[in-house]
mmCIF file with all atom_site columns, C-alpha atoms and ligand atoms in Angstrom:
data_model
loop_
_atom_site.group_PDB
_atom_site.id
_atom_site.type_symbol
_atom_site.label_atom_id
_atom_site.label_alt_id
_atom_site.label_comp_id
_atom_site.label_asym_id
_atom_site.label_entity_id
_atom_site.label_seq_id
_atom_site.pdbx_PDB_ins_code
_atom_site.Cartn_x
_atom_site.Cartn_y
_atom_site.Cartn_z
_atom_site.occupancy
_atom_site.B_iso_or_equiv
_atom_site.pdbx_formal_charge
_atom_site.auth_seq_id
_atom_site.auth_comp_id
_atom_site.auth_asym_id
_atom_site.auth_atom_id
_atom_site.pdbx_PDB_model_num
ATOM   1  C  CA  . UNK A 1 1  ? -3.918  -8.039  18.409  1.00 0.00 ? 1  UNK A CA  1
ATOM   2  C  CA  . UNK A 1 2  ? -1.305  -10.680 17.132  1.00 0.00 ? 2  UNK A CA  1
ATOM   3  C  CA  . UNK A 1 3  ? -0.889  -12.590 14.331  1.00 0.00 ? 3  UNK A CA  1
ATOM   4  C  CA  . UNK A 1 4  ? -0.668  -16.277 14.852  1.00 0.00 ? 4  UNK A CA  1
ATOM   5  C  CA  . UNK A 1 5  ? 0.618   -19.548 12.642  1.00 0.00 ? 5  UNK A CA  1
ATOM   6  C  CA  . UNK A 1 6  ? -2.398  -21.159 14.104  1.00 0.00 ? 6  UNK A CA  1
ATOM   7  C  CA  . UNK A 1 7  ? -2.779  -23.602 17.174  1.00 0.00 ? 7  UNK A CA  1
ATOM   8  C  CA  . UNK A 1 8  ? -2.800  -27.003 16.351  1.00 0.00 ? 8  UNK A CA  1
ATOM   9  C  CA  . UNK A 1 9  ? -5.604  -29.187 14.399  1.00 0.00 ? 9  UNK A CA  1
ATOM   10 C  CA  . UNK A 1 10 ? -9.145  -29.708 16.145  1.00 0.00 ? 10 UNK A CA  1
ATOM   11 C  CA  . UNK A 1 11 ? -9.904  -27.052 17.163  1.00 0.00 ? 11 UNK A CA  1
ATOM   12 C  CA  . UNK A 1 12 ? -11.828 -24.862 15.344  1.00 0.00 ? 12 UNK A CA  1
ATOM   13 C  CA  . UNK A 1 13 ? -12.919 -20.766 15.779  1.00 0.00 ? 13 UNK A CA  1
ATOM   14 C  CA  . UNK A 1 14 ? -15.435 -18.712 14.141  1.00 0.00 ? 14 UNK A CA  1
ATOM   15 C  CA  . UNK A 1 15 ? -14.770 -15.700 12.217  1.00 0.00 ? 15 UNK A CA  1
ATOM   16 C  CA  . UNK A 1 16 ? -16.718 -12.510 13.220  1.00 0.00 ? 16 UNK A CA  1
ATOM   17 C  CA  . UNK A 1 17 ? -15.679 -10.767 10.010  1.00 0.00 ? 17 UNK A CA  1
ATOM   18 C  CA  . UNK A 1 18 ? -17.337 -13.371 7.508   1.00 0.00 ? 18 UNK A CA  1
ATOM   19 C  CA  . UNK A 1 19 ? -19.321 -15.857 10.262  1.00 0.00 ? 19 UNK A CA  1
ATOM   20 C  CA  . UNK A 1 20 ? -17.694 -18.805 8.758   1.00 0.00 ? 20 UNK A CA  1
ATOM   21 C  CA  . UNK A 1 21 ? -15.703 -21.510 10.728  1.00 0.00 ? 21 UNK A CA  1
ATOM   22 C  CA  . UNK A 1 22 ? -11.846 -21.665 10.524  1.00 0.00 ? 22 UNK A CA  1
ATOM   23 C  CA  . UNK A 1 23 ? -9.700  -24.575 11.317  1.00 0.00 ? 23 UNK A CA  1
ATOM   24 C  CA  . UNK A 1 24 ? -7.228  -23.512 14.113  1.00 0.00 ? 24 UNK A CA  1
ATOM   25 C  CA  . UNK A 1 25 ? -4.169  -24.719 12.230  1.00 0.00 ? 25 UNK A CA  1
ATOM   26 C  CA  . UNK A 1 26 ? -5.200  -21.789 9.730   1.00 0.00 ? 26 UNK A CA  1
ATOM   27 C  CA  . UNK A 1 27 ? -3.090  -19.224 10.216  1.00 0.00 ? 27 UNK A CA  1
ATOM   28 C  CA  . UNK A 1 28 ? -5.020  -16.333 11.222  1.00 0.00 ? 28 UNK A CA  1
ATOM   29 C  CA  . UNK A 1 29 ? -5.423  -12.693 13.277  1.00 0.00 ? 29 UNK A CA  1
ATOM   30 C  CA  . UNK A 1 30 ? -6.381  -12.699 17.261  1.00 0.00 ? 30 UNK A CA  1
ATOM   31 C  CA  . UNK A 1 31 ? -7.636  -9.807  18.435  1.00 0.00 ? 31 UNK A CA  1
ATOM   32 C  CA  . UNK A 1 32 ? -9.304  -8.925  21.562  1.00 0.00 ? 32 UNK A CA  1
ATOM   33 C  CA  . UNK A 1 33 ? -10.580 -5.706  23.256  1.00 0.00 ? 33 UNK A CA  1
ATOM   34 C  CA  . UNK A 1 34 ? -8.009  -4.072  25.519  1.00 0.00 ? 34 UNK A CA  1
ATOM   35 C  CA  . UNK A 1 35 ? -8.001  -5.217  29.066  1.00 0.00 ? 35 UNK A CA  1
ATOM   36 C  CA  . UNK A 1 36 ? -9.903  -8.065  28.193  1.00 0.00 ? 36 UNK A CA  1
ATOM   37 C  CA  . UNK A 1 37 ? -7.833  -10.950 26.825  1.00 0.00 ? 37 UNK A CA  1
ATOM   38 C  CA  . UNK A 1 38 ? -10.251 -13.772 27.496  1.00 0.00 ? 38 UNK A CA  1
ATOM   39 C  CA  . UNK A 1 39 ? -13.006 -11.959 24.760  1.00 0.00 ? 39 UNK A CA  1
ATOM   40 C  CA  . UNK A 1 40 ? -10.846 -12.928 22.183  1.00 0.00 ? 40 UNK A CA  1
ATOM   41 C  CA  . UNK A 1 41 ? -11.571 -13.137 18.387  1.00 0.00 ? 41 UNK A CA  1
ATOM   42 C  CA  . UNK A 1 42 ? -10.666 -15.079 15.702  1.00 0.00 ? 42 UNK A CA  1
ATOM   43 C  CA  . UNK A 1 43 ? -9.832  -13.782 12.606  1.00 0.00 ? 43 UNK A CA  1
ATOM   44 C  CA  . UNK A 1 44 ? -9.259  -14.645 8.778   1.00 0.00 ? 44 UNK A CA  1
ATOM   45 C  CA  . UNK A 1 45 ? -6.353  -12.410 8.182   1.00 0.00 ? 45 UNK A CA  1
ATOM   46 C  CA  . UNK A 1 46 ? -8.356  -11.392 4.771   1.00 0.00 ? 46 UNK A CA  1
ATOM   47 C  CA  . UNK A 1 47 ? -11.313 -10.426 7.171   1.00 0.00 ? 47 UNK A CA  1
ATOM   48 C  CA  . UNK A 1 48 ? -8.734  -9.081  9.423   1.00 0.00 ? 48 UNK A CA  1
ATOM   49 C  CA  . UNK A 1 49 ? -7.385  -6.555  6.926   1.00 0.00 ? 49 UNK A CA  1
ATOM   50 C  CA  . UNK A 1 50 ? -10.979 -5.878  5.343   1.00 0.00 ? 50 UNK A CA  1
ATOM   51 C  CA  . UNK A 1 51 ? -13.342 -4.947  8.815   1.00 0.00 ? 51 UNK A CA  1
ATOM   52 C  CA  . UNK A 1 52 ? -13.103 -1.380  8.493   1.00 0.00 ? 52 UNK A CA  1
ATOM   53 C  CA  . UNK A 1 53 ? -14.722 -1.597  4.815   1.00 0.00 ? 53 UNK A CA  1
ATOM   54 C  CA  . UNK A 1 54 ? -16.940 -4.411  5.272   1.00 0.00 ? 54 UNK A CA  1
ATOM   55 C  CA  . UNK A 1 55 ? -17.358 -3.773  9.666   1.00 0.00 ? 55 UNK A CA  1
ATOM   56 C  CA  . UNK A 1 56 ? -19.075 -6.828  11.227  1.00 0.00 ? 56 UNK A CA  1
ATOM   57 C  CA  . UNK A 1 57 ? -21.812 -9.195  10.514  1.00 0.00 ? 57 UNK A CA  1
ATOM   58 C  CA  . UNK A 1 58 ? -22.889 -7.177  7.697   1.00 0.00 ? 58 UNK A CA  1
ATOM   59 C  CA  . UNK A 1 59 ? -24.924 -9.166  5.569   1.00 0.00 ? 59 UNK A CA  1
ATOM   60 C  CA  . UNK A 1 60 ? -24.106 -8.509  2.179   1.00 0.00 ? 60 UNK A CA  1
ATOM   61 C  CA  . UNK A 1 61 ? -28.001 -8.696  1.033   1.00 0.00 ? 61 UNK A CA  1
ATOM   62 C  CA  . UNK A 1 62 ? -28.599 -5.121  1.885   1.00 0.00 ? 62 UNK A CA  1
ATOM   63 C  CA  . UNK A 1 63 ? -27.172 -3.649  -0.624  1.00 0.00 ? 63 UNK A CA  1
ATOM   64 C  CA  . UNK A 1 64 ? -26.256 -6.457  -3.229  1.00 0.00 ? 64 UNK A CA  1
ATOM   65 C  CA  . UNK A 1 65 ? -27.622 -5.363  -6.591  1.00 0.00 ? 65 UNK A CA  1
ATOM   66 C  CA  . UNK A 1 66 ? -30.340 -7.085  -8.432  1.00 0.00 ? 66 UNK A CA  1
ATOM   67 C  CA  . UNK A 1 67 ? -30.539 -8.152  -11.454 1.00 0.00 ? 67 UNK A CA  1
ATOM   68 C  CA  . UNK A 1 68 ? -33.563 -8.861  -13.491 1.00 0.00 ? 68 UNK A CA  1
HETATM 69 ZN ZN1 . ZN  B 2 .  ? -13.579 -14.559 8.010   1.00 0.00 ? 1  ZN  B ZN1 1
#
């Protein structure tokens, strides 16, 4: 994986940590499993650094608390 200062404006990539849409220019985390660097992912470096507590696509609804 490799950090990057982002790409350039219009061109935007979506997140697989939080399922939101980043701007390219954003700089950001590119990762991409090994042997395979046309799969790659685009990552918020906050989403980046957090996957391994939050893992992926993990809706937080499961176990937000309630209240009331
Ligand atoms: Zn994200």
């Amino acid at each position: 994986m490799r950090s990057v200062a982002g790409s350039g404006p219009g061109k935007g990539y979506r997140c697989p940590g939080c399922d939101q849409l980043m701007p390219g220019a954003q700089p950001h985390v590119v990762a991409w499993p090994q042997g395979r660097p046309d799969d790659r992912r685009h990552w918020h470096t906050a989403c980046w650094s957090a996957r391994g507590r939050r893992g992926v696509k993990v809706h937080r609804s499961k176990n937000a608390p309630r209240y009331g």
